[in-house]
Amino acid sequence: MTCLYVFRRPALLVLWFLSASLTFAMEADGEPSLPTGPWSFETGALSLTLALEESGAQGPHFVARIHEGLERLGNSQALQITLRRLGGREERYRLEATGPGRFESFAAVGEPHAFTGELVLPQASGKPLAFEQVEAQTAITPELQEELGIRLATASGQTLTPRAEAYGRLRLPPRAERPVQARFPGVITAAQGQLGAWVEAGTPLFTVESNQNLKRYEVRAPSAGELTGTLHGAGELVLGVEALATITDWRVLWAELEAYPALAAQLTPGLEVTLYDAEDRPLAQGPIMRLGSALSAAQALPFYVELANPEGTLRPGQWVRAEIALPSRDAVVAVPRSALQRYRNGEAVYIFAEERFEVRPVTLGARDGQWVEIRDGLRPGTRYVADHSFVLKADIEKAGAAHDH
């Protein structure tokens, strides 16, 4: 099944789905179109069919079957196919003999399956056998393009400041928790502190009567912080090794984040990080302080960002999202985020060539706030839809639903 969408009246707001026999080869001059797949050819004593098939893990590939006239190919063990894509790009496929009268290509034919092609038969006289396949193409007049807000651009390079995401939790830094301990065994005769209270370094917290000389001495806060943990009381026996209370200083916290191998390889101390809470509200901004020295069980590398917490509004254990500004890099081809649309199981852009639009699946690379690197699928100099590509998306999805592999 093949599809083409033609918009000629600006008042037409419904995107019509045309199926079956409509192809771009049937132009206004009325010339007949080439056969569409699967393709059957009868030339002299030679009879063959050509099709795109999928089998097992192998993606769509060409399979040719010679029904009559196999002897005309002589000892040839391969056929050749040349495809021409919209915009002039050519692809070549070699079909190897895989059985009597059966030839297959081992290279998959990429989406979309829209092309004109030629099949060359070694030692067979006559011209190459021509065929075509059309799907997911749309023709829109310039006037309607303007009305729909479709803006075209030319694929070119950009300098990106890519950003990456990581996730983790807030934690206390090392030595943020200090135990309050008695120097000598004895009995607590007075306890002045209250759990949850903030104390300064040197604040008296307990009075202990020593077992050695029955003299009393004060136990003071070793540092500033909040009294947490278990708080011992008057009359309790102490051995001098246990914690009578814990001092927790939460005025500075660390964000402990995880980076998996692809991201971890790009991280260095000093890269700027912005932290967000579960509601995506910004919490803090600062550099990567250090990288961990060992991987987690999930093979993630921990890294740390320090943030101020003077009022104690942030809590250890709180979930955070990090946005990391990676080093700038030059991309051979990059498009604005608005040019991308979901297509099947990936991303695609819509190219414009020969007065038609066509979907082109792409492989994405680095990205920043505006641009996305295209690593494969879009060549420099190709015209593509930069804005309002969603106008074309419904048509392409209909074509994809009708396309039977």
Short mmCIF file of C-alpha atoms in Angstrom, two decimals:
data_model
loop_
_atom_site.label_atom_id
_atom_site.label_comp_id
_atom_site.label_asym_id
_atom_site.label_seq_id
_atom_site.Cartn_x
_atom_site.Cartn_y
_atom_site.Cartn_z
CA MET A 1 0.00 0.00 0.00
CA THR A 2 1.33 3.42 -0.84
CA CYS A 3 0.32 6.83 0.35
CA LEU A 4 0.57 10.42 -0.77
CA TYR A 5 -1.07 13.46 0.73
CA VAL A 6 -1.67 16.54 -1.43
CA PHE A 7 -2.91 19.83 0.06
CA ARG A 8 -3.97 22.49 -2.40
CA ARG A 9 -6.78 24.45 -0.72
CA PRO A 10 -5.96 26.51 2.38
CA ALA A 11 -9.49 26.06 3.65
CA LEU A 12 -9.00 22.30 3.84
CA LEU A 13 -8.22 21.61 7.51
CA VAL A 14 -8.75 17.86 7.49
CA LEU A 15 -5.73 15.73 6.52
CA TRP A 16 -7.02 13.21 4.02
CA PHE A 17 -5.63 9.68 3.89
CA LEU A 18 -5.38 8.33 0.37
CA SER A 19 -4.46 4.69 -0.11
CA ALA A 20 -3.65 1.96 -2.61
CA SER A 21 -2.94 3.20 -6.14
CA LEU A 22 -2.05 6.85 -5.55
CA THR A 23 1.73 7.38 -6.00
CA PHE A 24 3.89 10.33 -6.87
CA ALA A 25 4.79 8.68 -10.16
CA MET A 26 1.30 9.35 -11.49
CA GLU A 27 1.93 12.97 -12.40
CA ALA A 28 -0.36 15.42 -14.13
CA ASP A 29 0.85 14.31 -17.55
CA GLY A 30 -0.86 10.95 -17.04
CA GLU A 31 2.25 8.80 -17.50
CA PRO A 32 1.81 5.37 -15.90
CA SER A 33 3.57 4.68 -12.59
CA LEU A 34 6.20 2.04 -12.01
CA PRO A 35 5.14 -1.15 -10.25
CA THR A 36 5.08 -1.04 -6.46
CA GLY A 37 6.21 -3.83 -4.16
CA PRO A 38 6.14 -6.71 -4.20
CA TRP A 39 7.34 -6.44 -7.75
CA SER A 40 6.85 -8.95 -10.57
CA PHE A 41 8.84 -8.83 -13.79
CA GLU A 42 8.43 -10.69 -17.08
CA THR A 43 11.16 -10.00 -19.60
CA GLY A 44 11.64 -12.47 -22.43
CA ALA A 45 12.14 -15.92 -20.98
CA LEU A 46 12.91 -14.52 -17.53
CA SER A 47 10.27 -14.36 -14.80
CA LEU A 48 11.06 -13.10 -11.31
CA THR A 49 9.58 -11.41 -8.24
CA LEU A 50 11.25 -8.97 -5.87
CA ALA A 51 10.03 -8.14 -2.37
CA LEU A 52 11.01 -6.56 0.93
CA GLU A 53 10.84 -9.20 3.65
CA GLU A 54 11.70 -9.58 7.32
CA SER A 55 12.92 -12.81 8.89
CA GLY A 56 14.01 -13.35 12.46
CA ALA A 57 16.39 -10.70 13.68
CA GLN A 58 17.11 -9.47 10.16
CA GLY A 59 15.30 -6.24 9.28
CA PRO A 60 13.54 -5.49 5.98
CA HIS A 61 15.76 -6.70 3.13
CA PHE A 62 15.41 -7.54 -0.54
CA VAL A 63 14.54 -11.07 -1.63
CA ALA A 64 14.47 -11.96 -5.35
CA ARG A 65 13.03 -15.23 -6.66
CA ILE A 66 13.69 -16.41 -10.21
CA HIS A 67 10.73 -18.47 -11.39
CA GLU A 68 11.79 -19.04 -15.00
CA GLY A 69 14.92 -18.35 -17.01
CA LEU A 70 17.49 -18.88 -14.24
CA GLU A 71 19.90 -20.21 -16.86
CA ARG A 72 20.04 -16.74 -18.42
CA LEU A 73 22.03 -15.54 -15.41
CA GLY A 74 24.82 -18.03 -16.17
CA ASN A 75 27.17 -18.57 -13.25
CA SER A 76 26.31 -15.30 -11.56
CA GLN A 77 25.98 -15.58 -7.82
CA ALA A 78 24.73 -12.04 -7.15
CA LEU A 79 22.28 -9.39 -8.31
CA GLN A 80 22.67 -5.64 -7.88
CA ILE A 81 20.03 -3.11 -6.79
CA THR A 82 20.42 0.67 -6.81
CA LEU A 83 17.90 2.77 -4.91
CA ARG A 84 17.38 6.49 -5.30
CA ARG A 85 15.85 8.31 -2.35
CA LEU A 86 13.96 11.59 -2.34
CA GLY A 87 16.56 14.31 -2.67
CA GLY A 88 18.94 12.25 -4.82
CA ARG A 89 20.72 10.04 -2.29
CA GLU A 90 21.64 6.63 -3.74
CA GLU A 91 21.98 3.29 -1.95
CA ARG A 92 23.35 0.05 -3.39
CA TYR A 93 22.50 -3.49 -2.33
CA ARG A 94 24.09 -6.75 -3.33
CA LEU A 95 21.80 -9.79 -3.41
CA GLU A 96 23.66 -13.06 -2.83
CA ALA A 97 22.42 -16.47 -3.97
CA THR A 98 20.93 -18.30 -0.96
CA GLY A 99 19.27 -21.19 -2.81
CA PRO A 100 18.14 -22.29 -6.27
CA GLY A 101 16.71 -19.18 -7.91
CA ARG A 102 16.73 -17.25 -4.60
CA PHE A 103 18.83 -14.14 -3.92
CA GLU A 104 18.87 -12.04 -0.72
CA SER A 105 20.48 -8.83 0.49
CA PHE A 106 22.00 -8.99 3.94
CA ALA A 107 21.91 -5.24 4.49
CA ALA A 108 18.61 -3.93 5.87
CA VAL A 109 16.70 -1.31 3.89
CA GLY A 110 16.12 1.70 6.11
CA GLU A 111 12.85 3.51 6.73
CA PRO A 112 10.96 4.97 5.07
CA HIS A 113 10.54 2.49 2.23
CA ALA A 114 10.12 5.23 -0.36
CA PHE A 115 12.40 5.08 -3.38
CA THR A 116 12.83 4.35 -7.06
CA GLY A 117 15.08 1.44 -7.87
CA GLU A 118 16.83 -0.55 -10.57
CA LEU A 119 17.58 -4.26 -10.50
CA VAL A 120 20.55 -5.29 -12.63
CA LEU A 121 20.65 -8.90 -13.84
CA PRO A 122 24.17 -10.05 -14.78
CA GLN A 123 24.51 -11.51 -18.29
CA ALA A 124 20.84 -10.80 -18.99
CA SER A 125 20.23 -8.58 -21.97
CA GLY A 126 18.09 -5.48 -21.82
CA LYS A 127 17.80 -2.52 -19.50
CA PRO A 128 17.79 -2.76 -15.71
CA LEU A 129 14.39 -3.58 -14.26
CA ALA A 130 12.84 -0.43 -12.77
CA PHE A 131 10.56 -0.36 -9.74
CA GLU A 132 9.46 2.01 -7.00
CA GLN A 133 7.93 2.17 -3.54
CA VAL A 134 6.14 5.19 -2.10
CA GLU A 135 5.00 5.76 1.46
CA ALA A 136 4.66 8.58 3.96
CA GLN A 137 5.11 11.47 1.57
CA THR A 138 3.17 14.72 1.61
CA ALA A 139 2.93 17.53 -0.91
CA ILE A 140 1.77 20.93 0.38
CA THR A 141 1.55 24.10 -1.65
CA PRO A 142 3.76 27.04 -0.58
CA GLU A 143 0.68 29.07 0.30
CA LEU A 144 -0.62 26.41 2.66
CA GLN A 145 2.84 25.90 4.15
CA GLU A 146 2.84 29.55 5.14
CA GLU A 147 -0.70 29.38 6.51
CA LEU A 148 0.13 26.31 8.63
CA GLY A 149 3.32 27.90 9.98
CA ILE A 150 5.66 25.36 8.42
CA ARG A 151 9.17 26.81 8.40
CA LEU A 152 11.97 25.23 6.39
CA ALA A 153 15.67 25.32 7.23
CA THR A 154 18.88 23.91 5.78
CA ALA A 155 20.75 21.28 7.80
CA SER A 156 24.06 22.62 9.02
CA GLY A 157 26.48 22.43 11.93
CA GLN A 158 26.12 24.06 15.33
CA THR A 159 28.19 24.51 18.46
CA LEU A 160 26.28 22.81 21.24
CA THR A 161 26.50 23.21 24.97
CA PRO A 162 24.97 19.83 25.76
CA ARG A 163 23.19 19.14 29.01
CA ALA A 164 22.69 15.79 30.68
CA GLU A 165 20.50 14.57 33.51
CA ALA A 166 21.26 12.53 36.58
CA TYR A 167 19.32 11.61 39.70
CA GLY A 168 20.12 11.07 43.34
CA ARG A 169 19.45 12.14 46.92
CA LEU A 170 20.68 14.69 49.42
CA ARG A 171 22.94 13.45 52.18
CA LEU A 172 25.01 14.79 55.02
CA PRO A 173 28.69 15.38 54.32
CA PRO A 174 31.27 13.30 56.19
CA ARG A 175 31.76 14.46 59.79
CA ALA A 176 28.45 16.36 59.76
CA GLU A 177 27.32 14.10 62.60
CA ARG A 178 29.37 14.16 65.80
CA PRO A 179 28.78 12.01 68.92
CA VAL A 180 28.58 13.65 72.33
CA GLN A 181 30.66 11.49 74.71
CA ALA A 182 31.66 11.54 78.36
CA ARG A 183 35.40 11.42 79.13
CA PHE A 184 35.13 9.07 82.12
CA PRO A 185 32.65 6.46 83.30
CA GLY A 186 30.08 7.71 85.77
CA VAL A 187 26.48 8.70 86.32
CA ILE A 188 24.62 11.51 84.57
CA THR A 189 23.39 13.93 87.20
CA ALA A 190 21.88 16.52 84.84
CA ALA A 191 20.88 16.72 81.18
CA GLN A 192 20.30 20.21 79.78
CA GLY A 193 19.71 19.50 76.09
CA GLN A 194 16.43 18.90 74.22
CA LEU A 195 16.11 16.78 71.09
CA GLY A 196 15.71 18.99 68.02
CA ALA A 197 17.34 21.98 69.70
CA TRP A 198 20.17 23.82 67.95
CA VAL A 199 23.29 24.19 70.08
CA GLU A 200 26.57 25.97 69.53
CA ALA A 201 29.98 24.40 70.02
CA GLY A 202 30.90 24.35 73.72
CA THR A 203 27.33 24.44 75.02
CA PRO A 204 27.03 22.39 78.27
CA LEU A 205 24.74 19.42 77.64
CA PHE A 206 25.32 16.95 80.52
CA THR A 207 26.79 16.84 84.00
CA VAL A 208 28.45 13.53 84.92
CA GLU A 209 29.69 12.34 88.33
CA SER A 210 32.88 10.38 87.79
CA ASN A 211 33.17 6.87 89.25
CA GLN A 212 36.86 7.43 89.91
CA ASN A 213 36.76 10.41 92.24
CA LEU A 214 33.05 11.24 92.51
CA LYS A 215 33.77 14.68 91.12
CA ARG A 216 31.36 16.18 88.63
CA TYR A 217 32.33 17.44 85.19
CA GLU A 218 30.46 18.95 82.23
CA VAL A 219 30.04 17.32 78.83
CA ARG A 220 29.88 20.01 76.17
CA ALA A 221 28.79 20.05 72.50
CA PRO A 222 31.85 19.26 70.32
CA SER A 223 30.44 21.34 67.43
CA ALA A 224 27.41 23.37 66.41
CA GLY A 225 24.34 21.52 65.23
CA GLU A 226 20.96 20.00 66.06
CA LEU A 227 20.61 17.49 68.88
CA THR A 228 19.49 14.26 67.26
CA GLY A 229 19.53 10.53 67.89
CA THR A 230 19.03 9.08 71.39
CA LEU A 231 19.36 11.59 74.23
CA HIS A 232 20.46 10.13 77.58
CA GLY A 233 18.96 11.46 80.79
CA ALA A 234 19.79 12.05 84.45
CA GLY A 235 20.49 8.93 86.53
CA GLU A 236 21.84 6.87 83.64
CA LEU A 237 25.18 5.13 83.93
CA VAL A 238 27.74 5.96 81.26
CA LEU A 239 30.88 4.04 80.39
CA GLY A 240 32.63 6.84 78.49
CA VAL A 241 32.45 5.15 75.09
CA GLU A 242 28.79 5.51 74.11
CA ALA A 243 27.13 8.54 72.53
CA LEU A 244 25.01 10.50 74.99
CA ALA A 245 23.54 12.43 72.05
CA THR A 246 24.38 13.21 68.42
CA ILE A 247 25.09 16.66 66.98
CA THR A 248 23.95 16.97 63.34
CA ASP A 249 25.05 19.99 61.32
CA TRP A 250 22.77 20.21 58.27
CA ARG A 251 23.77 23.74 57.20
CA VAL A 252 25.69 22.21 54.28
CA LEU A 253 24.45 19.15 52.34
CA TRP A 254 25.78 17.07 49.50
CA ALA A 255 23.78 15.91 46.52
CA GLU A 256 24.95 12.35 45.85
CA LEU A 257 24.13 11.64 42.21
CA GLU A 258 24.67 8.66 39.89
CA ALA A 259 26.10 8.67 36.37
CA TYR A 260 26.03 5.58 34.19
CA PRO A 261 29.01 4.79 31.93
CA ALA A 262 28.15 6.98 28.90
CA LEU A 263 27.67 10.06 31.08
CA ALA A 264 30.35 9.18 33.62
CA ALA A 265 32.99 9.29 30.86
CA GLN A 266 32.13 12.96 30.24
CA LEU A 267 32.18 14.18 33.85
CA THR A 268 34.99 16.13 35.46
CA PRO A 269 35.12 18.13 38.69
CA GLY A 270 34.08 21.74 38.11
CA LEU A 271 31.26 21.14 35.62
CA GLU A 272 28.25 23.28 36.54
CA VAL A 273 25.17 21.49 37.90
CA THR A 274 21.65 22.76 38.58
CA LEU A 275 19.61 20.81 41.12
CA TYR A 276 15.80 20.47 41.10
CA ASP A 277 13.36 18.96 43.58
CA ALA A 278 10.59 16.44 42.88
CA GLU A 279 8.30 19.27 41.73
CA ASP A 280 11.01 20.44 39.29
CA ARG A 281 11.68 23.59 41.29
CA PRO A 282 15.29 24.77 41.23
CA LEU A 283 17.11 24.17 44.52
CA ALA A 284 20.71 25.17 43.96
CA GLN A 285 23.48 25.55 41.44
CA GLY A 286 27.11 24.67 41.83
CA PRO A 287 30.08 22.74 40.44
CA ILE A 288 30.77 19.03 40.68
CA MET A 289 32.88 18.82 43.82
CA ARG A 290 34.32 15.36 43.29
CA LEU A 291 33.76 12.03 41.58
CA GLY A 292 33.42 8.77 43.46
CA SER A 293 36.27 6.28 43.51
CA ALA A 294 34.16 3.12 42.98
CA LEU A 295 31.11 2.06 41.00
CA SER A 296 27.81 1.05 42.56
CA ALA A 297 26.31 -2.42 42.16
CA ALA A 298 24.36 -0.99 39.20
CA GLN A 299 27.67 0.15 37.61
CA ALA A 300 26.93 3.82 38.22
CA LEU A 301 29.59 6.32 39.22
CA PRO A 302 28.63 8.55 42.17
CA PHE A 303 29.48 12.24 41.99
CA TYR A 304 28.85 15.03 44.45
CA VAL A 305 27.61 18.62 44.48
CA GLU A 306 27.68 20.75 47.64
CA LEU A 307 24.78 23.05 48.46
CA ALA A 308 24.04 25.48 51.26
CA ASN A 309 21.11 24.77 53.58
CA PRO A 310 21.25 27.59 56.18
CA GLU A 311 17.58 27.36 57.19
CA GLY A 312 17.37 23.57 57.16
CA THR A 313 14.58 23.53 54.59
CA LEU A 314 16.27 20.69 52.70
CA ARG A 315 16.44 17.27 54.27
CA PRO A 316 18.91 14.41 53.94
CA GLY A 317 17.32 11.67 51.84
CA GLN A 318 15.38 14.15 49.69
CA TRP A 319 15.18 13.14 45.99
CA VAL A 320 16.81 15.52 43.47
CA ARG A 321 17.29 15.77 39.73
CA ALA A 322 20.51 17.25 38.34
CA GLU A 323 21.03 19.02 35.03
CA ILE A 324 24.72 19.04 34.09
CA ALA A 325 26.27 21.48 31.64
CA LEU A 326 28.74 19.36 29.64
CA PRO A 327 31.67 20.81 27.65
CA SER A 328 30.74 22.52 24.38
CA ARG A 329 31.13 20.50 21.18
CA ASP A 330 30.75 21.08 17.46
CA ALA A 331 28.04 19.04 15.71
CA VAL A 332 28.27 18.46 11.94
CA VAL A 333 24.46 18.55 11.76
CA ALA A 334 22.08 19.86 14.41
CA VAL A 335 18.40 20.76 14.32
CA PRO A 336 16.17 22.67 16.76
CA ARG A 337 14.17 20.54 19.16
CA SER A 338 10.98 21.69 17.40
CA ALA A 339 12.06 19.79 14.27
CA LEU A 340 11.85 16.38 15.95
CA GLN A 341 8.82 14.14 16.08
CA ARG A 342 8.36 10.61 17.38
CA TYR A 343 8.28 8.06 14.56
CA ARG A 344 7.73 4.36 15.17
CA ASN A 345 10.25 3.52 17.93
CA GLY A 346 12.52 6.52 17.47
CA GLU A 347 12.83 10.13 16.36
CA ALA A 348 12.51 11.64 12.90
CA VAL A 349 12.70 14.89 10.99
CA TYR A 350 10.77 15.78 7.84
CA ILE A 351 12.87 16.65 4.83
CA PHE A 352 11.70 18.72 1.86
CA ALA A 353 12.90 17.82 -1.62
CA GLU A 354 11.42 17.69 -5.10
CA GLU A 355 8.35 19.60 -3.82
CA ARG A 356 7.53 16.87 -1.29
CA PHE A 357 7.94 16.19 2.40
CA GLU A 358 9.19 12.85 3.66
CA VAL A 359 9.96 11.42 7.07
CA ARG A 360 13.60 10.63 7.82
CA PRO A 361 14.40 8.59 10.93
CA VAL A 362 17.47 10.01 12.64
CA THR A 363 19.99 9.00 15.28
CA LEU A 364 20.37 11.65 17.97
CA GLY A 365 23.52 12.73 19.75
CA ALA A 366 24.27 15.53 22.18
CA ARG A 367 21.72 18.22 22.90
CA ASP A 368 21.47 21.54 24.67
CA GLY A 369 18.56 23.81 25.50
CA GLN A 370 17.81 24.56 21.83
CA TRP A 371 19.71 22.23 19.48
CA VAL A 372 19.97 18.46 19.05
CA GLU A 373 22.87 16.79 17.25
CA ILE A 374 21.93 14.47 14.38
CA ARG A 375 24.53 11.71 14.10
CA ASP A 376 22.87 9.84 11.25
CA GLY A 377 19.91 10.26 8.91
CA LEU A 378 20.24 13.91 7.85
CA ARG A 379 23.04 15.21 5.63
CA PRO A 380 24.37 18.79 5.62
CA GLY A 381 22.58 20.93 3.07
CA THR A 382 19.30 18.99 3.24
CA ARG A 383 16.16 21.10 3.57
CA TYR A 384 13.99 20.10 6.53
CA VAL A 385 11.00 21.32 8.53
CA ALA A 386 12.25 23.32 11.50
CA ASP A 387 8.89 24.45 12.94
CA HIS A 388 5.36 23.03 13.01
CA SER A 389 6.46 19.59 11.83
CA PHE A 390 3.58 18.19 13.90
CA VAL A 391 1.31 19.25 11.02
CA LEU A 392 2.84 16.41 9.00
CA LYS A 393 2.93 13.89 11.83
CA ALA A 394 -0.67 12.67 11.49
CA ASP A 395 -0.14 11.88 7.81
CA ILE A 396 3.07 9.98 8.41
CA GLU A 397 1.50 7.96 11.22
CA LYS A 398 -1.39 6.98 8.96
CA ALA A 399 1.05 5.92 6.30
CA GLY A 400 3.01 3.94 8.88
CA ALA A 401 -0.15 2.18 10.07
CA ALA A 402 -0.96 1.22 6.49
CA HIS A 403 2.59 0.06 5.73
CA ASP A 404 2.82 -3.70 5.97
CA HIS A 405 6.33 -5.16 6.34
#
